PDB file of C-alpha atoms and ligand atoms in Angstrom:
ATOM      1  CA  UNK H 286     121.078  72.224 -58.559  1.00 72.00           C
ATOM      2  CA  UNK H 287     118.104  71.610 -61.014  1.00 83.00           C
ATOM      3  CA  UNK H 288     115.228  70.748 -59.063  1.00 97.00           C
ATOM      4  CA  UNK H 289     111.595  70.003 -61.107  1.00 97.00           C
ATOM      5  CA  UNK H 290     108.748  71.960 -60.119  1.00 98.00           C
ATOM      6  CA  UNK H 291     106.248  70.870 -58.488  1.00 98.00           C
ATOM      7  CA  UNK H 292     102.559  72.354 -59.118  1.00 98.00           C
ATOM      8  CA  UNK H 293     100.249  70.948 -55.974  1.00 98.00           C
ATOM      9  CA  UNK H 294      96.321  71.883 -55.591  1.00 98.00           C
ATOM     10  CA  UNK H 295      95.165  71.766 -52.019  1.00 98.00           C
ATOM     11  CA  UNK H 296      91.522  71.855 -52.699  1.00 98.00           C
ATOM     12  CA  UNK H 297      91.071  72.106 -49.044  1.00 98.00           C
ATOM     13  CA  UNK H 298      87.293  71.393 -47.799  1.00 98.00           C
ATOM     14  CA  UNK H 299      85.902  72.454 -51.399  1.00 98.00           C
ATOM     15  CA  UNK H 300      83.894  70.688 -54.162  1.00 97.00           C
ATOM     16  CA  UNK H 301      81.125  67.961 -54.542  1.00 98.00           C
ATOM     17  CA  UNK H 302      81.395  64.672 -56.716  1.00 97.00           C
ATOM     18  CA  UNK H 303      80.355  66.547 -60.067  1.00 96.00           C
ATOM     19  CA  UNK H 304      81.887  70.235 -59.846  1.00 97.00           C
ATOM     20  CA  UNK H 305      85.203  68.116 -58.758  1.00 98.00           C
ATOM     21  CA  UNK H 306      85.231  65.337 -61.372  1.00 98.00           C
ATOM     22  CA  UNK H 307      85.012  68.602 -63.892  1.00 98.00           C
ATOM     23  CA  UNK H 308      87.634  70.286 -62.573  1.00 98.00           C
ATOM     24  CA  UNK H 309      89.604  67.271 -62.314  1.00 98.00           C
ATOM     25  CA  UNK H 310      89.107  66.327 -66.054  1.00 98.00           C
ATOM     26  CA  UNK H 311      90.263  69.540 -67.209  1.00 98.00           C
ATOM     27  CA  UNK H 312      93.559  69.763 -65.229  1.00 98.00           C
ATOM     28  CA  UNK H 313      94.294  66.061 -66.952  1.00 98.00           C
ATOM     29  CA  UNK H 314      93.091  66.833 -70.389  1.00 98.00           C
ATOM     30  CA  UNK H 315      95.122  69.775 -70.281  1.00 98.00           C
ATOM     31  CA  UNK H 316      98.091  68.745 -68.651  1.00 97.00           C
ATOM     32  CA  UNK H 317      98.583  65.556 -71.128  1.00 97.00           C
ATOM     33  CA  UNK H 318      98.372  67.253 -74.041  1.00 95.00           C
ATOM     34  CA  UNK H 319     100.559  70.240 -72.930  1.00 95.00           C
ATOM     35  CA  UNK H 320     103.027  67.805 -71.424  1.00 95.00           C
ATOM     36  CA  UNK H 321     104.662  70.638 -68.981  1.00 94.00           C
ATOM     37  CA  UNK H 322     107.754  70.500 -67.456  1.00 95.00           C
ATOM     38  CA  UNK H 323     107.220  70.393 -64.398  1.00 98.00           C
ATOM     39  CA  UNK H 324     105.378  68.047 -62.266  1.00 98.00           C
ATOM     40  CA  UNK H 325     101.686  68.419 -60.778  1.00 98.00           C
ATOM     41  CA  UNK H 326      99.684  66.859 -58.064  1.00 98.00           C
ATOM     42  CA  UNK H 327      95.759  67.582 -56.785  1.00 98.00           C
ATOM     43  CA  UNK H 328      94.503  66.999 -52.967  1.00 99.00           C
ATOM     44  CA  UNK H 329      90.746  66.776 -53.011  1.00 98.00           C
ATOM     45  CA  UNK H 330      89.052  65.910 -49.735  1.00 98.00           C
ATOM     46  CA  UNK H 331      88.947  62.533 -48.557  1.00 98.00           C
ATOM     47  CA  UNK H 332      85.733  61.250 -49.827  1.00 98.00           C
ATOM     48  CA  UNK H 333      86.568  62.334 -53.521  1.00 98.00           C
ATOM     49  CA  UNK H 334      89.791  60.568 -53.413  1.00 98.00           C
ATOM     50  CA  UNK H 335      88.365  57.992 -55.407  1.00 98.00           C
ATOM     51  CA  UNK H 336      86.610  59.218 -57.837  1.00 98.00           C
ATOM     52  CA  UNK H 337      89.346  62.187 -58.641  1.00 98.00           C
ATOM     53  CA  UNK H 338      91.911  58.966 -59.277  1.00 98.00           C
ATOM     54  CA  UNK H 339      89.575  57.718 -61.674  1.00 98.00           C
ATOM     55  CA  UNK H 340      89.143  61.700 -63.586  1.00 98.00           C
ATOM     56  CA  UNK H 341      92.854  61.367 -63.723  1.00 98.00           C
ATOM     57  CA  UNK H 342      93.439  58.216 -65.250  1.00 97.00           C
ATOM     58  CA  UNK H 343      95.650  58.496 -68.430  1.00 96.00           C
ATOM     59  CA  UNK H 344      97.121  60.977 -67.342  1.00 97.00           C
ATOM     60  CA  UNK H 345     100.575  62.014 -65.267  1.00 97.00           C
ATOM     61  CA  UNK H 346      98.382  64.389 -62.141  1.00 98.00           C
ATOM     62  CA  UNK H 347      99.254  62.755 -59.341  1.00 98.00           C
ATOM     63  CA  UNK H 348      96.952  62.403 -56.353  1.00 98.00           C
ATOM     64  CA  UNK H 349      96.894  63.296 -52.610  1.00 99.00           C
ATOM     65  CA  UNK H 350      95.429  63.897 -49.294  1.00 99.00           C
ATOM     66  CA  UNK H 351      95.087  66.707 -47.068  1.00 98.00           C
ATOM     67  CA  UNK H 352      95.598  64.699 -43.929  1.00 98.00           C
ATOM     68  CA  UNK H 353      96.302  61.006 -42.338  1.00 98.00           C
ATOM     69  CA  UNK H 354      96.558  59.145 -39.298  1.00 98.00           C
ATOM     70  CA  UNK H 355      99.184  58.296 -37.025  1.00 98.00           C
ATOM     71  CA  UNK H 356      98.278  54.459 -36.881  1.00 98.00           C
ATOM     72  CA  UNK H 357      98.173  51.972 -39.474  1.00 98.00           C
ATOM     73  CA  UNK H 358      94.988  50.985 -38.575  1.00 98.00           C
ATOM     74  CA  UNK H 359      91.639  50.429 -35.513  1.00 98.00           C
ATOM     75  CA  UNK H 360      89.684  51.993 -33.088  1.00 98.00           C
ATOM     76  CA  UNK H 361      90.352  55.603 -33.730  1.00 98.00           C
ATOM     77  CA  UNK H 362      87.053  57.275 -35.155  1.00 98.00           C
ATOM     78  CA  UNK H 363      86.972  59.749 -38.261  1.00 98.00           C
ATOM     79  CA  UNK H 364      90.588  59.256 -38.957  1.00 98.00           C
ATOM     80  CA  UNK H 365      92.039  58.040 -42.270  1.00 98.00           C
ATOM     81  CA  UNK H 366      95.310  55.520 -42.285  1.00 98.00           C
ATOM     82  CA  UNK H 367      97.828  56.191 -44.637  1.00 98.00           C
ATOM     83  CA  UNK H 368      97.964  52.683 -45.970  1.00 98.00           C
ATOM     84  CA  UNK H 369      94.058  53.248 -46.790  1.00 98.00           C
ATOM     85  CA  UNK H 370      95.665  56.003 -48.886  1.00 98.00           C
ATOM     86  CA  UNK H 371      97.364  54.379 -50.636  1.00 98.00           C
ATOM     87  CA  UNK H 372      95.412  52.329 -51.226  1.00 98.00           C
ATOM     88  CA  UNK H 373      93.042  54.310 -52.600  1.00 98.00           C
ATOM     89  CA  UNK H 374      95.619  55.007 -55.053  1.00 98.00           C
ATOM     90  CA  UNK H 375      97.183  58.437 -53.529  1.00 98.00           C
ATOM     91  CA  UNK H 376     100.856  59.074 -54.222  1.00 98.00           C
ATOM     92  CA  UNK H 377     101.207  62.291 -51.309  1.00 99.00           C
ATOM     93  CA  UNK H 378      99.906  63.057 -48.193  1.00 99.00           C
ATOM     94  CA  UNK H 379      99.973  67.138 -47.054  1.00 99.00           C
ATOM     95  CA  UNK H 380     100.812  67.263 -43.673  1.00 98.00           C
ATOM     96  CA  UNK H 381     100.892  69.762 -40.763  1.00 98.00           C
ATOM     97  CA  UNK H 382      99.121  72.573 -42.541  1.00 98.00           C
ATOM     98  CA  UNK H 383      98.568  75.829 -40.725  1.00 98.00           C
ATOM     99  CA  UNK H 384      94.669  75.116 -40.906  1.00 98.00           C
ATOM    100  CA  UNK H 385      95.205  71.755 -39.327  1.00 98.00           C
ATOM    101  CA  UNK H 386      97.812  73.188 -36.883  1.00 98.00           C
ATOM    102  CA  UNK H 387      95.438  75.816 -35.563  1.00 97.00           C
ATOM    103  CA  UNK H 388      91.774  74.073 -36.403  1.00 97.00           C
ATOM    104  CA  UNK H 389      93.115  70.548 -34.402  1.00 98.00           C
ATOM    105  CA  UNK H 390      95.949  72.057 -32.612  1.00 97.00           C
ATOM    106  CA  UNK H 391      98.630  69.699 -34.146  1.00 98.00           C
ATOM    107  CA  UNK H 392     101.942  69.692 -32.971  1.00 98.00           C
ATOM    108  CA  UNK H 393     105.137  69.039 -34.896  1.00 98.00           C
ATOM    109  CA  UNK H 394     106.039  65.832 -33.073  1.00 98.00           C
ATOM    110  CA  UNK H 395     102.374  64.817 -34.453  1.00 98.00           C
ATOM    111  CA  UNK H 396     102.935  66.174 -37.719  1.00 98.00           C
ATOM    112  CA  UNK H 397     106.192  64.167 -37.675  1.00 98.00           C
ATOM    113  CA  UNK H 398     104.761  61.080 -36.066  1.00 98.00           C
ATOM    114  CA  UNK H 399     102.203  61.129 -38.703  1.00 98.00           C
ATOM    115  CA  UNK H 400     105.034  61.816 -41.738  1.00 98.00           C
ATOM    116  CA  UNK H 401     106.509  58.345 -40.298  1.00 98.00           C
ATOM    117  CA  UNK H 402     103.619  56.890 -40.951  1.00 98.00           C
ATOM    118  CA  UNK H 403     103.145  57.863 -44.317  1.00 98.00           C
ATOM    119  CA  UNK H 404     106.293  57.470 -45.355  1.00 98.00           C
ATOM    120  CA  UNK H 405     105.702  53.655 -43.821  1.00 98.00           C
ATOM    121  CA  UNK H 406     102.869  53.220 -46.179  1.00 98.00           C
ATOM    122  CA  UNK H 407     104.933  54.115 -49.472  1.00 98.00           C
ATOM    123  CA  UNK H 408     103.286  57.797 -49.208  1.00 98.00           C
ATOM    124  CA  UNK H 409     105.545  61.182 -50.044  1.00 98.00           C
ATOM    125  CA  UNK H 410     104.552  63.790 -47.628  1.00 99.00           C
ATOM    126  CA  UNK H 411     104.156  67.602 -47.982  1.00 99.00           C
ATOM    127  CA  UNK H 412     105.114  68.995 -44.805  1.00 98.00           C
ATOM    128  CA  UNK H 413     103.860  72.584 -43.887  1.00 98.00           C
ATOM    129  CA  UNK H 414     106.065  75.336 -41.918  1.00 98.00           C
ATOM    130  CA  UNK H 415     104.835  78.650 -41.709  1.00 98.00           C
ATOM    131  CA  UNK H 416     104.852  81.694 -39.296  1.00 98.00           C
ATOM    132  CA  UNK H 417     102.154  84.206 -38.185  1.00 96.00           C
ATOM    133  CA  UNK H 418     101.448  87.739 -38.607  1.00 95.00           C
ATOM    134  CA  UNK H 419     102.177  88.264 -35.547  1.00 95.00           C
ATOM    135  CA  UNK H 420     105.343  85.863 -35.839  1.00 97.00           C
ATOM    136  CA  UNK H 421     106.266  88.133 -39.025  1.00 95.00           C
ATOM    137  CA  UNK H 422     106.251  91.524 -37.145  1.00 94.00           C
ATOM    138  CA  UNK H 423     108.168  90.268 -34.187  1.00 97.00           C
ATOM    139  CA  UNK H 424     110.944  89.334 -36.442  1.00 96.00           C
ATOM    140  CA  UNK H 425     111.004  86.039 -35.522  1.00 98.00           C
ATOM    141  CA  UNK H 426     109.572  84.150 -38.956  1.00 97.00           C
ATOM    142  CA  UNK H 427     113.171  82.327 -39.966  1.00 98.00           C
ATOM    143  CA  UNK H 428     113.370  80.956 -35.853  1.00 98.00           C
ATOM    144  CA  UNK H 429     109.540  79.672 -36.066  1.00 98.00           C
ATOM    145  CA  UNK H 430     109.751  78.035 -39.653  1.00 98.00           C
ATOM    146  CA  UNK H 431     113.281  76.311 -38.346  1.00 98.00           C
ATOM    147  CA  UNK H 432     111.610  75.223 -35.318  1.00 98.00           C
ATOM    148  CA  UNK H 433     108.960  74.033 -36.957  1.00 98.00           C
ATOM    149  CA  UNK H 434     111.357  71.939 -39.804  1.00 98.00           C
ATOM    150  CA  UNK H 435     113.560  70.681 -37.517  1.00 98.00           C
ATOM    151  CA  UNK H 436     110.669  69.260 -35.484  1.00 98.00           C
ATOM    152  CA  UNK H 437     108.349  67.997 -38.155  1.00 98.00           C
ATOM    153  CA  UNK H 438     110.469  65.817 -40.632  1.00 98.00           C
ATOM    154  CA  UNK H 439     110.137  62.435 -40.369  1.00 98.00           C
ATOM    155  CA  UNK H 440     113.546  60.365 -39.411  1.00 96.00           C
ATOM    156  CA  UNK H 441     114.306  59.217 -43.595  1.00 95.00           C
ATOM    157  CA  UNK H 442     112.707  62.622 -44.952  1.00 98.00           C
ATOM    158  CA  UNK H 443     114.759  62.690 -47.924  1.00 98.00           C
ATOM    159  CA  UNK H 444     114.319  64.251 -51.565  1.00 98.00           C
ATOM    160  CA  UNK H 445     112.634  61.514 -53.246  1.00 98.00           C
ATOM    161  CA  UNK H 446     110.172  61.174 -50.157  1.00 98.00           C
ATOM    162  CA  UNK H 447     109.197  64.712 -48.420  1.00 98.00           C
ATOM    163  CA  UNK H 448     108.802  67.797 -49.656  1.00 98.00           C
ATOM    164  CA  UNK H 449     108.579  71.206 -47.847  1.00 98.00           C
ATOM    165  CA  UNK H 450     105.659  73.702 -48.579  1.00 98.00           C
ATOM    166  CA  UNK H 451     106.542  77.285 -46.706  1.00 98.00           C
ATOM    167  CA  UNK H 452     102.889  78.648 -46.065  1.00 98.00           C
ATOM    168  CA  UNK H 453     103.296  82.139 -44.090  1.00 98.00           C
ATOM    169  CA  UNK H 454      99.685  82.122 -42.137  1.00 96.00           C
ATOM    170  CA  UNK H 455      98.879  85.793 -42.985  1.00 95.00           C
ATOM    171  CA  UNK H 456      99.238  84.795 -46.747  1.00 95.00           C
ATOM    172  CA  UNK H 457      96.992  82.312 -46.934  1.00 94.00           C
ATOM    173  CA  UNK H 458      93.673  82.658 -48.750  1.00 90.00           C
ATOM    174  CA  UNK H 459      94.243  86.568 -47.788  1.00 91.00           C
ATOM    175  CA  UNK H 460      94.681  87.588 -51.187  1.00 88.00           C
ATOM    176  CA  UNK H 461      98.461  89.215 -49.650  1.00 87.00           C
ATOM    177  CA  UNK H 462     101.311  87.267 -51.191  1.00 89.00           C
ATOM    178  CA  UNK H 463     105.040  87.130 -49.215  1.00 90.00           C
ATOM    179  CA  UNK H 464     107.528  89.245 -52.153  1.00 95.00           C
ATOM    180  CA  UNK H 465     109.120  86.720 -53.903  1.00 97.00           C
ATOM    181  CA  UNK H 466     112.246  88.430 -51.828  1.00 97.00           C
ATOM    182  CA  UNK H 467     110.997  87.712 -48.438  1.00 96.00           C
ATOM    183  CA  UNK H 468     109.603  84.328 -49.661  1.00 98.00           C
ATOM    184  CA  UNK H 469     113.374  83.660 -50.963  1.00 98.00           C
ATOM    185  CA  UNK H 470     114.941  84.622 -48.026  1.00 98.00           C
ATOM    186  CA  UNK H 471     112.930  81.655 -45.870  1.00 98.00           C
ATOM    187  CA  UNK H 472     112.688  79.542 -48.495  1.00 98.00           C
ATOM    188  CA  UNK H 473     116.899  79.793 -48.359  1.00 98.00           C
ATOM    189  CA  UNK H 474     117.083  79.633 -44.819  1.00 98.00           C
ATOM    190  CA  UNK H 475     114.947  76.242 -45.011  1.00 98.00           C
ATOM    191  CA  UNK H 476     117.451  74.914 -47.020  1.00 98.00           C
ATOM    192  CA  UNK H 477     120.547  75.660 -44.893  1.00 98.00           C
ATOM    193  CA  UNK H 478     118.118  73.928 -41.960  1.00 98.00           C
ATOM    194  CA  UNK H 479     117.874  70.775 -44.352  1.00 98.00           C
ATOM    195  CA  UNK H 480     122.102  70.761 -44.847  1.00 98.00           C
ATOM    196  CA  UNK H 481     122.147  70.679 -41.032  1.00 96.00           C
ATOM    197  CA  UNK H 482     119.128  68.224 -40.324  1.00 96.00           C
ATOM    198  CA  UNK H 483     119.833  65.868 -43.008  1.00 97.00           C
ATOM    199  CA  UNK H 484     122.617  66.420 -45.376  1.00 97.00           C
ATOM    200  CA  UNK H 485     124.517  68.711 -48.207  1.00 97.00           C
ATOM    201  CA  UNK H 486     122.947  66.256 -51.111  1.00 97.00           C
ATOM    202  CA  UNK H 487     119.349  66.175 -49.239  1.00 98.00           C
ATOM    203  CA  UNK H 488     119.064  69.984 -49.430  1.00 98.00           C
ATOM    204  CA  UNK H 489     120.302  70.659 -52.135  1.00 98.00           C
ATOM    205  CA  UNK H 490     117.355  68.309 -54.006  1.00 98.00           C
ATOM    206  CA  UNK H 491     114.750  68.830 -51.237  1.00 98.00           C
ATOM    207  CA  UNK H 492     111.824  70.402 -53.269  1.00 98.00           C
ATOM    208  CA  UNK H 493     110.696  74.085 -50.967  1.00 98.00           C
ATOM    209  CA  UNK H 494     107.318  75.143 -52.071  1.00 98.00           C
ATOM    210  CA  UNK H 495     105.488  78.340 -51.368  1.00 98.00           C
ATOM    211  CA  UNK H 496     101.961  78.706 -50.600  1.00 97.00           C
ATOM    212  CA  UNK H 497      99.782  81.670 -49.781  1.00 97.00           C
ATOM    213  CA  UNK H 498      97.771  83.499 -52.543  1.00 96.00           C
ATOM    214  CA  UNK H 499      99.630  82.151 -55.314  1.00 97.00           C
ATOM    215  CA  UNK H 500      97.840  82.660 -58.456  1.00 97.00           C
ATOM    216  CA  UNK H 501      98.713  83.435 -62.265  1.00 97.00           C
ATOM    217  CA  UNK H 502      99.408  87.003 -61.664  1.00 97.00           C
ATOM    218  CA  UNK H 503     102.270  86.776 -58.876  1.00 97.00           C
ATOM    219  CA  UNK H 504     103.266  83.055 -59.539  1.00 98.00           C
ATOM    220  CA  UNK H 505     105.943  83.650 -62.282  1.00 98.00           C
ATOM    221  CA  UNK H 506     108.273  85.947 -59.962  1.00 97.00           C
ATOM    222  CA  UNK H 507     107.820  83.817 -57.344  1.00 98.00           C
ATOM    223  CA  UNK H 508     108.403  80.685 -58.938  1.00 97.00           C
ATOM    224  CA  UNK H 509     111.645  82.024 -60.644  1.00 97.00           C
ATOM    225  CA  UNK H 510     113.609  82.718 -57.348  1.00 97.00           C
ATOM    226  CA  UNK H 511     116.374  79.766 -57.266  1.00 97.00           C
ATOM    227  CA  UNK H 512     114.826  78.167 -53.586  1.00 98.00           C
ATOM    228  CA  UNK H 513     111.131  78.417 -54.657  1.00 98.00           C
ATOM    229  CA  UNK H 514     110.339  74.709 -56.591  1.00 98.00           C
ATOM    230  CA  UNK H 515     107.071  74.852 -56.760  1.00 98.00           C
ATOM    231  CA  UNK H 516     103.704  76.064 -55.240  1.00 98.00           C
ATOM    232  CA  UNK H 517     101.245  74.546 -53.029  1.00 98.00           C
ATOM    233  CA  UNK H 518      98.130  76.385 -54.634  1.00 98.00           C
ATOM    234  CA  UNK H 519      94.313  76.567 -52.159  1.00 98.00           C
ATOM    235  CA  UNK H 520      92.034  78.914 -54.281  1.00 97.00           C
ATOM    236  CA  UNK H 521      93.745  79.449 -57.488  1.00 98.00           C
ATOM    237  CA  UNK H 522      93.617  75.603 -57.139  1.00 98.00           C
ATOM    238  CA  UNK H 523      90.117  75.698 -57.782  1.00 98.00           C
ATOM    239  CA  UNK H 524      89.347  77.164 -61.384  1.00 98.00           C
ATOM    240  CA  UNK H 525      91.115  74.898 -63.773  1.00 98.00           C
ATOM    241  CA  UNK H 526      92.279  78.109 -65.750  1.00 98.00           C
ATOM    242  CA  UNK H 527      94.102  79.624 -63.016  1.00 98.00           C
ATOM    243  CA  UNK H 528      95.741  76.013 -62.200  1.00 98.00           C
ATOM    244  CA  UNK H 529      96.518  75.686 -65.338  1.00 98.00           C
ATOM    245  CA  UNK H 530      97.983  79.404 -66.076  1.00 98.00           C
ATOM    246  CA  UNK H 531     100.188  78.576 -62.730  1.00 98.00           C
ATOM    247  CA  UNK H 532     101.543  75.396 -64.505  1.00 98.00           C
ATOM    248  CA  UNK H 533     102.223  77.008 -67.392  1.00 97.00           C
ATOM    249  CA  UNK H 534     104.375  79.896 -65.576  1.00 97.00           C
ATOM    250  CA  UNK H 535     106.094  76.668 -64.172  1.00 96.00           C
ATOM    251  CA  UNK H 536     107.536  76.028 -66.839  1.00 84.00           C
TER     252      UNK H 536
HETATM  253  P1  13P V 121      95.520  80.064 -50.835  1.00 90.20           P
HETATM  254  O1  13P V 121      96.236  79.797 -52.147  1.00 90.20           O
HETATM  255  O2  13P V 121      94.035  80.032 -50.966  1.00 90.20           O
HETATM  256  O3  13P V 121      96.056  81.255 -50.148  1.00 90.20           O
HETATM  257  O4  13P V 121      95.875  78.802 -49.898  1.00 90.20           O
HETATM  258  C1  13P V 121      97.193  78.420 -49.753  1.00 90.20           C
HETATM  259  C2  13P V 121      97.230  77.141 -48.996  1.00 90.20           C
HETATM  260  O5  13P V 121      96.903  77.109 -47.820  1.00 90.20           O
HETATM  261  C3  13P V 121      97.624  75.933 -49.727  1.00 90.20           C
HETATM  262  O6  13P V 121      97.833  74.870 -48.863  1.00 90.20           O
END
């Protein structure tokens, strides 16, 4: 099964109105007159939302969020709905990252209750599995990152609507990537999850990202093992050349 790639920036809690709106312009610039193959997709912070839409305009980067609500809407302080998302003109919402899991101790059934909601508001979601070091050297990564599938995806997830990004913990902004091996071998075991959750034709087009240290030195082996679609990039994400050297090894 052909499945297009998927290039995603998680920006995380990085940039300011002018640094962003740079970085922003050159991704678009580049990416319309390069025209790559595969598909690609920023997630500034909340409050640049806006203004990152408007960098993009013209071009085919799509926009998202790092985070949303569980409610449509009212009394629930500091949280963002996903209709205001979309609103703001966001196409994908990244949900249940490791950071978010451990920084606001979210659950899966809140990660999933929240998926609902996006997918309510005409948002795709990004959903985040991922094990820990500790996870890792126990043996158990495959049982946690099933758990954590199985528990997360919204009732509908389907390949037009969710995507998967598998974010080992002790890869993340460590500088240590998973071997494109060991990322396969999840990133495979994911999939046979998704046959059993949802359904042969779901899993078979159900886009698996990886994320952890990704950058243009390691993303071309990675990206060319058959369950790896994509990557879900943090501080490669950052430097428009990088970003861009990553979309090019996409292709
Ligand atoms: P790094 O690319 O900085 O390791 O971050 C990965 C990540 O968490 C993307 O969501």
């Amino acid at each position: 099964m052909q499945r297009k790639k998927l290039i995603a920036g998680n920006w995380k809690m990085n940039g300011l109105l002018s640094d962003s709106k740079k970085l922003a312009q050159e991704i678009a610039t580049a990416v319309k007159s390069a025209k790559p193959s595969c598909d690609v997709l920023v997630c500034p912070p909340f409050v640049l939302l806006t203004t990152i839409k408007k960098a993009l305009r013209g071009s085919k980067v799509m926009l998202g969020a790092q985070d949303c609500s569980m409610f449509e809407k009212g009394a629930h302080t500091g949280d963002v709905s996903p209709y205001q998302l979309k609103d703001a003109g966001c196409d994908f919402v990244i949900l249940g990252h490791s950071e978010r899991r451990a920084d606001h101790k979210e659950s899966s059934a809140l990660v999933k209750a929240k998926a609902e909601a996006a997918l309510n508001a005409g948002l795709k979601v990004i959903i985040c599995v991922g094990e820990t070091l500790a996870e890792r050297e126990s043996g158990k990564a495959l049982e946690v990152v099933e758990k954590q599938v199985k528990a997360s995806l919204a009732n509908g997830a389907n390949a037009s609507n969710t995507v998967i990004a598998y974010e080992p913990v002790w890869a993340i902004g460590t500088g240590k990537t998973a071997t494109p091996q060991d990322a396969e071998e999840v990133h495979a075991h994911i999939r046979n999850v998704l046959v059993q959750k949802c359904s042969k034709a779901i899993a078979s087009r159900m886009k698996i990202l990886y994320g952890g240290s990704m950058k243009p030195s390691n993303a071309a082996e990675l990206l060319k093992e058959p369950d790896i679609d994509g990557g879900l990039i943090g501080g490669a994400s950052l430097k428009s050349e990088d970003f861009l050297e990553i979309i090019r090894k996409a292709n």
